[in-house]
Short mmCIF file of C-alpha atoms in Angstrom, two decimals:
data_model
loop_
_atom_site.label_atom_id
_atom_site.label_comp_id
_atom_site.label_asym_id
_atom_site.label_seq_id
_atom_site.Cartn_x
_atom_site.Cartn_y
_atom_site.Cartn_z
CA UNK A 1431 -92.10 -1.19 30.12
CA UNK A 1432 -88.61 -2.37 31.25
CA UNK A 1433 -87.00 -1.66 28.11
CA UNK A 1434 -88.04 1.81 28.42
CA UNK A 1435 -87.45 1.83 32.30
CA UNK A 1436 -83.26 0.75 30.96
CA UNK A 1437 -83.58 3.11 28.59
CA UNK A 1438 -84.14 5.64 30.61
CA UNK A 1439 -81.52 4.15 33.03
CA UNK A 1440 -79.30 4.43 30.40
CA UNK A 1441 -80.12 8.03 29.59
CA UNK A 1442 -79.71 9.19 33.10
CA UNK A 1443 -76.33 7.57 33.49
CA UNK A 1444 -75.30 9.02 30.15
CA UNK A 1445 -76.09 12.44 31.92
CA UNK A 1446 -74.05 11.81 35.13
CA UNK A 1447 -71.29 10.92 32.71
CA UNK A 1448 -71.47 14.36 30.89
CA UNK A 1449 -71.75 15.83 34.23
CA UNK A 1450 -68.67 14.62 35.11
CA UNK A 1451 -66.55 15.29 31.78
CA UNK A 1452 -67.90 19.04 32.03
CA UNK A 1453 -66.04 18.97 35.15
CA UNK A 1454 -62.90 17.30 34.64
CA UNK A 1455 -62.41 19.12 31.20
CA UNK A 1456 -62.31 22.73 33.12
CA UNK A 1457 -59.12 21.80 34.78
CA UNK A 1458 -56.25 24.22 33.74
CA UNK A 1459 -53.08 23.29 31.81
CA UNK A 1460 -50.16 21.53 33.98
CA UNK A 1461 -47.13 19.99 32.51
CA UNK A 1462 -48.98 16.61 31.91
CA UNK A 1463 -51.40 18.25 30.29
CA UNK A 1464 -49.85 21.47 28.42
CA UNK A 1465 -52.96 21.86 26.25
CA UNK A 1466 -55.62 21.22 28.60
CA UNK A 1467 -58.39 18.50 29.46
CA UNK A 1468 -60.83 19.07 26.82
CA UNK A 1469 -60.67 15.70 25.59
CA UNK A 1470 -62.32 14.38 28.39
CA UNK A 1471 -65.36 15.66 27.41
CA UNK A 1472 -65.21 13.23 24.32
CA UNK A 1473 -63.78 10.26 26.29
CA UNK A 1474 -67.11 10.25 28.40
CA UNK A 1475 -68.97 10.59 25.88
CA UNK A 1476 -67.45 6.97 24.57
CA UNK A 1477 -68.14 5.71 27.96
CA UNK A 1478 -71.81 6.81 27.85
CA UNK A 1479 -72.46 4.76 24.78
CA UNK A 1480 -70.89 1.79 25.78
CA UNK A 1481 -73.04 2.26 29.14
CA UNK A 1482 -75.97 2.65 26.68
CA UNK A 1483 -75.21 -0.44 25.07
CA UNK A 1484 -74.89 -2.60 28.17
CA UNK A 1485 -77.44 -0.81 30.56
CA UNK A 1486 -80.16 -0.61 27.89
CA UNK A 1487 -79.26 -2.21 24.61
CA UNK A 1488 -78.01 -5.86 26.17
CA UNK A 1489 -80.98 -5.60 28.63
CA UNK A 1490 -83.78 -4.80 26.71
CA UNK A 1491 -83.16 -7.10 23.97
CA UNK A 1492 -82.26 -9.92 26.31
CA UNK A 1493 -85.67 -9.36 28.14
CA UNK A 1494 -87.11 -9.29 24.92
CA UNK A 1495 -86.48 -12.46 23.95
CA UNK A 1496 -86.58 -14.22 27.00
CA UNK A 1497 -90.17 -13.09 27.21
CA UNK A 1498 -90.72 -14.08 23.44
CA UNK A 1499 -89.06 -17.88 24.31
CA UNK A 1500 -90.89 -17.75 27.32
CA UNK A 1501 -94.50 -16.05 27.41
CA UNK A 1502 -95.97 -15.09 30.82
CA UNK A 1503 -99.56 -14.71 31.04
CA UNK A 1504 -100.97 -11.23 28.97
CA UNK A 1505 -101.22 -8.48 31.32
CA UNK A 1506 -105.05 -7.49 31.56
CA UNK A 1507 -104.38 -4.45 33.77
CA UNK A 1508 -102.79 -1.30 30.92
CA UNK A 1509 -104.18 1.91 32.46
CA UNK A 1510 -100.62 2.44 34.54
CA UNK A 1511 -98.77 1.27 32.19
CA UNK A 1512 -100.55 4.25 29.79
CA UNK A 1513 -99.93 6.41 32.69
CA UNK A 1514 -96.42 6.33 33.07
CA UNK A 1515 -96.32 6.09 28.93
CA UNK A 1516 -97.57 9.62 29.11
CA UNK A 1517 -96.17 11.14 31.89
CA UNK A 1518 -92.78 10.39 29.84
CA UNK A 1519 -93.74 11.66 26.30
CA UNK A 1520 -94.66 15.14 28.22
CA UNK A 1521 -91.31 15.48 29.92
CA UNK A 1522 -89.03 13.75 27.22
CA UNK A 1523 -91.08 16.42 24.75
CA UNK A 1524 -90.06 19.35 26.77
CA UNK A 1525 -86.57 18.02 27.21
CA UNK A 1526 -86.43 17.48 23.79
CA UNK A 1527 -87.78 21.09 22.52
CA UNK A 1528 -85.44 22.66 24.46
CA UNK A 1529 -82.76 20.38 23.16
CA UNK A 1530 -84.22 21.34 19.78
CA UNK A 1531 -84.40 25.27 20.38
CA UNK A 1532 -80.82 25.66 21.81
CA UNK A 1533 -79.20 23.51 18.95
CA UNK A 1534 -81.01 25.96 16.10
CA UNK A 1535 -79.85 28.90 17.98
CA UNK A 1536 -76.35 28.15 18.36
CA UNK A 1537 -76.62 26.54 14.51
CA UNK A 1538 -77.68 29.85 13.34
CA UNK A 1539 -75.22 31.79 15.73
CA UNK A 1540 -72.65 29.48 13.56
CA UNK A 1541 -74.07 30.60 10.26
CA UNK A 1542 -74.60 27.17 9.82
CA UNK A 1543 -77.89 25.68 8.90
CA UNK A 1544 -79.42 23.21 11.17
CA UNK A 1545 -78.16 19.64 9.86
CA UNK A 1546 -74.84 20.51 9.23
CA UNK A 1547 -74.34 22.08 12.86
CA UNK A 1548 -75.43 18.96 14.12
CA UNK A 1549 -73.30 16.76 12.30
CA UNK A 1550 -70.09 19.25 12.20
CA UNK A 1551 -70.12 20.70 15.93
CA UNK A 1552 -67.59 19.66 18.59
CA UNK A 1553 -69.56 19.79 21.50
CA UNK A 1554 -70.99 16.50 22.62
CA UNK A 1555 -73.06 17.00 25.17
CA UNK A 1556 -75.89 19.11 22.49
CA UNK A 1557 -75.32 15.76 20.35
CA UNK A 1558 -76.04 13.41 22.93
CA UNK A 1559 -78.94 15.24 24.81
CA UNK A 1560 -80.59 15.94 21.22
CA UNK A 1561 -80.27 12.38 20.07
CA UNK A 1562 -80.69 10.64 23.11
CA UNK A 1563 -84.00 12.49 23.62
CA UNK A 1564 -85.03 11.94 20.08
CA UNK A 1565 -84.19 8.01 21.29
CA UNK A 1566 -86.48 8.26 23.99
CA UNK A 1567 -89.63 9.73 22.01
CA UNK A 1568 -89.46 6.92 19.71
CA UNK A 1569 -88.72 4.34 22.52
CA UNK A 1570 -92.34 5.85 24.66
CA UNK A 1571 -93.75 5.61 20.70
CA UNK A 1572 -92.66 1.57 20.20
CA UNK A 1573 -93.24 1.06 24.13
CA UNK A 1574 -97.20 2.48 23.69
CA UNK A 1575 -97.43 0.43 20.26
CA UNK A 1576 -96.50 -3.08 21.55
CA UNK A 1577 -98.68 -2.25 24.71
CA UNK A 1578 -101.32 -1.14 22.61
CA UNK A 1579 -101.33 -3.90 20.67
CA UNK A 1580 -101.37 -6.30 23.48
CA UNK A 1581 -104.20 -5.10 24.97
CA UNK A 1582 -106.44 -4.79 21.81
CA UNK A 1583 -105.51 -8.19 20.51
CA UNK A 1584 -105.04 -9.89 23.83
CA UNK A 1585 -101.94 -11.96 22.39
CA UNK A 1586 -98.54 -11.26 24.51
CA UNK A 1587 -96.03 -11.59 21.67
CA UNK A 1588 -96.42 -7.59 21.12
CA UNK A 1589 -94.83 -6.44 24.39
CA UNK A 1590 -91.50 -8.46 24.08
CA UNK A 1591 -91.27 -7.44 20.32
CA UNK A 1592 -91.18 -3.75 21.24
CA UNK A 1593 -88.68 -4.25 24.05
CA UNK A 1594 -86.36 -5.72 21.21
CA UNK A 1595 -87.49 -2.96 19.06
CA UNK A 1596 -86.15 -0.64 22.00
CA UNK A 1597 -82.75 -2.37 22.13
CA UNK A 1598 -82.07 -1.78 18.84
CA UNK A 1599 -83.11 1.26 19.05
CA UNK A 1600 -80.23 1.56 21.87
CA UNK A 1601 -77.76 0.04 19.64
CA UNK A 1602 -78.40 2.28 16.73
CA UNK A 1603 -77.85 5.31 19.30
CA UNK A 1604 -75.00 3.71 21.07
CA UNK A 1605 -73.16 3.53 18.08
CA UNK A 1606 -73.42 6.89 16.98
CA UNK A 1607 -72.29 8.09 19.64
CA UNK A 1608 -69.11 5.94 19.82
CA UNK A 1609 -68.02 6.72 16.21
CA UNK A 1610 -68.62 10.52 17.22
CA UNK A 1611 -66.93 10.31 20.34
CA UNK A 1612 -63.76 8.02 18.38
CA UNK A 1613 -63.59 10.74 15.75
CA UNK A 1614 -62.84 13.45 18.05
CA UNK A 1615 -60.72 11.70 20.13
CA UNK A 1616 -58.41 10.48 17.27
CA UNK A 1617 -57.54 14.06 16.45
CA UNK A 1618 -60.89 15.86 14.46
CA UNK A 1619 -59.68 19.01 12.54
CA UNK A 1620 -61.45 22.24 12.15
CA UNK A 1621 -64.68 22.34 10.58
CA UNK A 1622 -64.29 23.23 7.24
CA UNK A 1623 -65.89 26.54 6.87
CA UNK A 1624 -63.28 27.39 9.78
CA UNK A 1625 -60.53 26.35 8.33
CA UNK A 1626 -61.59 28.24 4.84
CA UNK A 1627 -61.28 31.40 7.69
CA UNK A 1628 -58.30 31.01 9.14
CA UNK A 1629 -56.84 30.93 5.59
CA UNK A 1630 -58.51 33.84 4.41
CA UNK A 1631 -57.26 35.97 6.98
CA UNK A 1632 -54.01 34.42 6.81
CA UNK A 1633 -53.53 35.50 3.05
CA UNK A 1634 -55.24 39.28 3.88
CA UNK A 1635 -51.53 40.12 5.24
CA UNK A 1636 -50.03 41.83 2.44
CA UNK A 1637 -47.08 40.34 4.20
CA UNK A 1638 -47.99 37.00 3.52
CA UNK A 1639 -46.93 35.19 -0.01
CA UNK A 1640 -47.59 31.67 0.29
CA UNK A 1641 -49.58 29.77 2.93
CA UNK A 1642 -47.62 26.64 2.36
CA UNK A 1643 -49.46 24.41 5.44
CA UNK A 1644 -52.38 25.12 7.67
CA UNK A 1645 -53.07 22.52 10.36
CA UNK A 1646 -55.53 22.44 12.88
CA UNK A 1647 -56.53 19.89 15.84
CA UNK A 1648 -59.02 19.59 18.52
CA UNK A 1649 -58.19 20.03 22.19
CA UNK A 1650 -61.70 20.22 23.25
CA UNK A 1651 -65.64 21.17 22.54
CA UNK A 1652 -64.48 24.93 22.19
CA UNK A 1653 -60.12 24.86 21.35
CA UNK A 1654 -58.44 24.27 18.40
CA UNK A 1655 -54.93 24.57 17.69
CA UNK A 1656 -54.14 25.79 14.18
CA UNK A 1657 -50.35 25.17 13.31
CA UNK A 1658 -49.47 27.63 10.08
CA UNK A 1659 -46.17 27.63 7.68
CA UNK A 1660 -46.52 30.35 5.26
CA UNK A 1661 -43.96 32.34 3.27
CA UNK A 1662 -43.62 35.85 3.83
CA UNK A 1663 -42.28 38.69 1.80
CA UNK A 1664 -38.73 39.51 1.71
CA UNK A 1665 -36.65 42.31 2.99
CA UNK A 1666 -38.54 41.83 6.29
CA UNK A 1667 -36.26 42.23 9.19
CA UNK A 1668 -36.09 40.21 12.52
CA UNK A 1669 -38.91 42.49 13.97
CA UNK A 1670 -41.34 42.70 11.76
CA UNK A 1671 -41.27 39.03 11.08
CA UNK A 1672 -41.82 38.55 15.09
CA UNK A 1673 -44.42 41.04 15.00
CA UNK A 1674 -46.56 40.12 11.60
CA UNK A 1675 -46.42 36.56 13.79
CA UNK A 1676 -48.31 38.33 16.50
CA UNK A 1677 -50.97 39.74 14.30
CA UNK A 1678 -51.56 36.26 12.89
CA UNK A 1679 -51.92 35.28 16.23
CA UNK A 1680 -54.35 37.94 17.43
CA UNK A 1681 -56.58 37.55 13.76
CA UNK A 1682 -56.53 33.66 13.93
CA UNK A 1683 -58.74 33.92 17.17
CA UNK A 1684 -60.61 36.70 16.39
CA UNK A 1685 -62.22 35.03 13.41
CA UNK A 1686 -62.47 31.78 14.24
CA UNK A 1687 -63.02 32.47 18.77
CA UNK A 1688 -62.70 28.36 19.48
CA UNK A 1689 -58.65 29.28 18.32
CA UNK A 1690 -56.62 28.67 21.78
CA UNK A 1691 -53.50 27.86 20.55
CA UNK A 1692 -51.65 29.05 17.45
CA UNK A 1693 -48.04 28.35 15.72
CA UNK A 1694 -46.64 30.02 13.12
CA UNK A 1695 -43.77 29.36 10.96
CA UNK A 1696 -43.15 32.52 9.49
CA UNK A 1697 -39.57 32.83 7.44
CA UNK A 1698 -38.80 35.22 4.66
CA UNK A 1699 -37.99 33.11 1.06
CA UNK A 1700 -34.31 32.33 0.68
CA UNK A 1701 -32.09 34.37 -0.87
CA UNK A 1702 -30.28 33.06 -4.06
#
């Protein structure tokens, strides 16, 4: 039960955190920040799993075996203990449908199917809710067994097993969330059925010969910055050059909407 209980310590604090990036990641560009805060939404994110490691992982386990090394005398008294069990499952399990609902509907608003979405999308915080409610089913589900067990066979070594169970548990779910949170902080680029856009409506311009580069970076859950070098046609003057530019512009973040910032290298081929 006080695995769980840090678990669930661990969960709420990981909420306050994302509470806190939405926040700071709405503040406008300044000259420190040209682009935008959107990053912080991803640096909180790495602060919630190290706070799940030490708040639930480091705890639970260490309980864990302390109790193992150590038994107390086997708790005879598990109808509260069942109580509180099942008072979580119901309100994890609604947490965690809704989780569940919302992901599949902005998956198929993606055209993406459900996995992929979940592995390939930028925002964190339907990552982290989704998986750390997942976490918490399964925690209640090893928290009921080792209780379960204790009270059927009367021996105490079941309890303290499942709150290790639960750490690792913790551990597996901090990590994820670190490597997540590392790979969008280091720079993530588009997904790739976005970038496959942006280059097909780069080459539509009859304009356009050669797409020689096509860059893109993360700024936040919903910006990208796509960097382009293409090749256009030649006889194009001064003008049109400036104003095909715009266009790309304009169609960049019309196909792919997450586009906030776009940079175009457009020159005519040299002359021989």
């Amino acid at each position: 039960m006080l695995a769980e209980a840090a678990h669930s310590l661990a969960d709420t604090t990981n909420q306050t955190f994302l509470l806190i990036s939405i926040g700071l990641a709405e503040r406008p560009p300044d000259e420190g920040h040209p682009f935008g805060s959107g990053r912080e939404r991803f640096l909180w994110t790495f602060v919630a799993a190290v706070g799940t490691f030490l708040a639930g992982a480091v705890f639970a386990i260490g309980w864990g075996a302390y109790e193992l090394v150590n038994p107390a005398r086997a708790e005879t008294e598990f109808v509260l203990p069942f109580a509180v069990l099942g008072l979580s499952l119901l309100t994890e399990g609604f947490s965690w449908l809704r989780a569940l609902r919302q992901t599949r509907r902005e998956a198929r608003e993606a055209g993406l199917g459900y996995g992929a979405y979940v592995r390939m999308s930028r925002d964190p915080n339907v990552k982290m809710v989704l998986f750390e409610d997942s976490a918490a089913l399964i925690g209640i589900a090893l928290a009921t067994l080792g209780i379960g067990l204790q009270a059927i066979t009367g021996v105490e070594f079941w309890d303290p097993l499942a709150s290790v169970a639960i750490g690792a548990l913790l551990i597996v779910v901090a990590f994820w969330m670190a490597r997540d949170a590392r790979y969008m902080l280091v720079g993530a680029a588009a997904r790739p059925d976005e970038r496959a856009a942006l280059e097909r409506a780069l080459i539509e311009f009859p304009e356009v010969q050669e797409v020689r580069e096509l860059l893109t970076l993360t700024l936040g859950p919903n910006a990208l910055l796509v960097g382009a070098r293409i090749d256009l046609a030649d006889g194009l003057d001064a003008e049109r050059v400036e104003c095909v530019s715009d266009e790309i512009d304009a169609r960049l973040r019309e196909v792919v909407p997450d586009v906030t910032e776009v940079f175009v290298d457009a020159t005519p081929p040299a002359r021989d």
